[in-house]
Coordinates of C-alpha atoms in Angstrom, one line a residue:
X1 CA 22.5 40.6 -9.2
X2 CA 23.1 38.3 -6.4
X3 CA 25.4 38.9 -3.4
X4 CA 27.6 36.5 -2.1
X5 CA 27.0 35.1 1.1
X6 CA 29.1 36.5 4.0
X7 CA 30.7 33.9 5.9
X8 CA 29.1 35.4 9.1
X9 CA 25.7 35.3 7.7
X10 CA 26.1 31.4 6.3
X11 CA 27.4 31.2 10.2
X12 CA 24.0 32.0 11.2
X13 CA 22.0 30.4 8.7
X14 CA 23.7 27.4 9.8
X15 CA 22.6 27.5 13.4
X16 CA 19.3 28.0 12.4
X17 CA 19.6 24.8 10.5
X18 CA 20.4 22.8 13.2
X19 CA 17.8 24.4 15.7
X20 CA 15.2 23.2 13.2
X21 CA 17.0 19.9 12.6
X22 CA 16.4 19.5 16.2
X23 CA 13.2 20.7 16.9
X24 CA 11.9 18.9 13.8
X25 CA 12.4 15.7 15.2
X26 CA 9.4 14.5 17.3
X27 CA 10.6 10.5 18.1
X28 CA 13.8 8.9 16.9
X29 CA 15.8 5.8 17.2
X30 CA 19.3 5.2 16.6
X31 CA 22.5 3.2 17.4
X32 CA 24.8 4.4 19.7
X33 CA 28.5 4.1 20.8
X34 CA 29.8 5.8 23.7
X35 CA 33.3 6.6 24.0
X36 CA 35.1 7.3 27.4
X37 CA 38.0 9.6 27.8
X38 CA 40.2 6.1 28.1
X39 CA 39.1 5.0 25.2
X40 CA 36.6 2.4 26.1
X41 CA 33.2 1.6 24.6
X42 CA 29.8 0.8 24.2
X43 CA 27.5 0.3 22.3
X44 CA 23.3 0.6 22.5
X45 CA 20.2 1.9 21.3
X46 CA 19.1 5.6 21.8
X47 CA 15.2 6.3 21.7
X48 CA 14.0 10.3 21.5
X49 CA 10.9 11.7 22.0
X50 CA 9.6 15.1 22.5
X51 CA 9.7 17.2 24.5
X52 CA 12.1 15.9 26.6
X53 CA 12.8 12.1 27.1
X54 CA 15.5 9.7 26.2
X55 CA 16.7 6.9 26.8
X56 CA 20.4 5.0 26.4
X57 CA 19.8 1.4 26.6
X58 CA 22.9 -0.2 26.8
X59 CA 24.2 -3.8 25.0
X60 CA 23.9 -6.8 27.3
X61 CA 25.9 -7.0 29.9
X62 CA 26.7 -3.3 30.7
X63 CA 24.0 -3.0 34.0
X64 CA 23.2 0.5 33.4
X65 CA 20.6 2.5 32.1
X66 CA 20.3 6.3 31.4
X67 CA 17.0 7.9 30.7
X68 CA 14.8 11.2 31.0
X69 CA 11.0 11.7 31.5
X70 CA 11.8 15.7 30.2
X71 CA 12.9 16.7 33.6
X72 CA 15.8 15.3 35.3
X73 CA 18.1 13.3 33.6
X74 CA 18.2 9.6 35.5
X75 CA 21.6 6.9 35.4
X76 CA 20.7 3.9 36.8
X77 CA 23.6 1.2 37.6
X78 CA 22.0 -2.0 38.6
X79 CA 25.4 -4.0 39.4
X80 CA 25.9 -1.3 42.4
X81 CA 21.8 -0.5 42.5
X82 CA 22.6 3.2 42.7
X83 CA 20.5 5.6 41.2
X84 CA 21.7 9.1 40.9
X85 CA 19.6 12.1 39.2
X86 CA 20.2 15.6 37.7
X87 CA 18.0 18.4 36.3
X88 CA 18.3 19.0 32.7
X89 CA 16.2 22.4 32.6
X90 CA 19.2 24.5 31.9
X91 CA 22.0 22.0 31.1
X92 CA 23.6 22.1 27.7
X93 CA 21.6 18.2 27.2
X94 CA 18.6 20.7 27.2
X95 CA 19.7 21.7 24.0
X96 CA 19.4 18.1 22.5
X97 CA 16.2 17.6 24.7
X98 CA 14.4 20.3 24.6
X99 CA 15.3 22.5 21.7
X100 CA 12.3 24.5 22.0
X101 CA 14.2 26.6 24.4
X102 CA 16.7 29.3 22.7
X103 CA 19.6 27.1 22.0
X104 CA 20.7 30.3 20.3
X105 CA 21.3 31.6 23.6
X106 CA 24.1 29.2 24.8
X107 CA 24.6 27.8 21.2
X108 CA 27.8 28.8 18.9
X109 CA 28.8 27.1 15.7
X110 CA 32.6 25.8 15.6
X111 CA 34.6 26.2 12.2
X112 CA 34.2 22.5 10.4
X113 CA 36.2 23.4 6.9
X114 CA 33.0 21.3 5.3
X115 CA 30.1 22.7 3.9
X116 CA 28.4 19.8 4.5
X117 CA 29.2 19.6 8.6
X118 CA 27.7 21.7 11.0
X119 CA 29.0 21.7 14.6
X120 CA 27.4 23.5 17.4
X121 CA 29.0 24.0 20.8
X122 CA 26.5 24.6 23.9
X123 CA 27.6 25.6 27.0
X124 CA 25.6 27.9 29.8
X125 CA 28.4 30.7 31.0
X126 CA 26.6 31.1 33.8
X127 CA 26.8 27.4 34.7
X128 CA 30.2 26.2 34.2
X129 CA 29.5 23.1 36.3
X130 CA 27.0 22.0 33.5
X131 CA 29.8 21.4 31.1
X132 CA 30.2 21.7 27.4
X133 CA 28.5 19.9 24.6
X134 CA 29.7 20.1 21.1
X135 CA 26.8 18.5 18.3
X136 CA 27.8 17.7 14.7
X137 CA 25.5 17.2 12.3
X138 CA 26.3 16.1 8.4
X139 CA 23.7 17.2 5.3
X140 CA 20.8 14.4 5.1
X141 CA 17.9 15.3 2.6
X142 CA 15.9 12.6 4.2
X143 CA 16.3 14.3 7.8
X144 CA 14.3 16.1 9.3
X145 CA 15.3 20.2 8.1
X146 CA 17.8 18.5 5.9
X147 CA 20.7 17.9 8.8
X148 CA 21.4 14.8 10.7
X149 CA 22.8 14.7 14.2
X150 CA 25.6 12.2 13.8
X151 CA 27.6 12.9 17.1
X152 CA 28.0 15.0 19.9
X153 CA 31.2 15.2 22.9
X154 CA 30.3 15.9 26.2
X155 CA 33.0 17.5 28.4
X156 CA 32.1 17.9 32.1
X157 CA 33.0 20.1 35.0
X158 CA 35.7 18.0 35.6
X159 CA 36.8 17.5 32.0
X160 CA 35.7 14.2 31.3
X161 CA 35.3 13.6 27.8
X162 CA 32.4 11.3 26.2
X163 CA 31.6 10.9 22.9
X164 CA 28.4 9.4 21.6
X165 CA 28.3 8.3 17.7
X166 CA 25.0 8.1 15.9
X167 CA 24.1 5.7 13.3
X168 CA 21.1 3.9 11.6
X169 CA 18.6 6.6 12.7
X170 CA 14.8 5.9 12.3
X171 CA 12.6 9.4 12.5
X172 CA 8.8 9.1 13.5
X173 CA 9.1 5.8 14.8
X174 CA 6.5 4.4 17.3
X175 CA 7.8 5.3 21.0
X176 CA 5.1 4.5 24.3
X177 CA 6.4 7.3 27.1
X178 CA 6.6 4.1 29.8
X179 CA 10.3 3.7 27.8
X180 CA 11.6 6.5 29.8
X181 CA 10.2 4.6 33.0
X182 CA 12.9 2.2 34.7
X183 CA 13.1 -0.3 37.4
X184 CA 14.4 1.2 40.3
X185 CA 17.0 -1.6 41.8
X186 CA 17.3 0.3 45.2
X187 CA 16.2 -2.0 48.6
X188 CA 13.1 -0.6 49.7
X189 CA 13.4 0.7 53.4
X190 CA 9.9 0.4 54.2
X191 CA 8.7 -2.6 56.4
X192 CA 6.1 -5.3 55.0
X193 CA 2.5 -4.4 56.4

């Protein structure tokens, strides 16, 4: 005779799911667009690899660039040349980056009402100046551990709210590690020898 499955237990199994779903991605491509908390957007390409790096290349003519060799977490603005860097070892992006660590730890599934969605909220209580990240992921046999990360809201210390939608994802793609390199637009201070 089998036993229904307990809510709480399916809660569980679900966060498992999406642990593997992340961890089992080694490189990935996808569209992105990026949603401010006014409502503005853009659009660009988002490239994965493991452990660690990412990069959000942004459509012509937005001068910025955000990317992460697997330790700190680089936005580049090339129309001010201002470069401005954070870690990411225990941010709640650490769970998108680095899933290796226990994203159990500061991970939580949210109630979706669809069997099919799994949402997972991050945040480090120790660290509330990391902020909050909330991933959804929908069912996808052809992903890899059968869930796709289709969006995720980022809410900072401050309460700024972005939103980043997924689309057209390509898994095990070809990714050199000089794409999380970028072009530093800062004057150099140093005198010509």
């Amino acid at each position: 005779m089998m036993l229904p499955v307990t809510p709480a237990l399916a809660a569980a199994g679900d966060l498992d799911r999406a642990v593997a779903a992340l961890r089992g991605i080694t490189t990935m491509r996808a569209s992105f667009t990026q949603t401010d908390r006014n409502g503005q957007s853009v659009n660009g390409v988002m490239t994965l690899k493991r452990p660690g790096k990412i990069r959000f290349e942004y459509q012509k003519g937005v001068p910025m660039l955000v990317v992460s060799n697997g330790k700190s977490l680089t936005l580049v603005d090339y129309e001010v040349n201002q470069v401005q860097r954070w870690p990411i070892a225990n941010s709640p992006l650490g769970a998108l980056l680095d899933p290796s660590r226990d994203v159990k730890k500061f991970g939580k599934l949210l109630p979706t009402g669809n069997s099919d969605v799994v949402s997972v909220e991050v945040r480090d209580p120790n660290k509330p100046e990391f902020g909050v990240m909330t991933m959804i992921f929908t069912k996808n046999a052809s992903a890899p551990g059968g869930l796709e990360l289709t969006n995720w809201v980022t809410l900072d210390a401050q309460n700024q709210r972005t939103t980043v939608r997924l689309k057209n994802h390509r898994y095990g793609v070809s990714v050199a590690d000089n794409s999380f390199t970028y072009r530093d637009p800062r004057k150099t201070s140093r005198r010509p020898r």
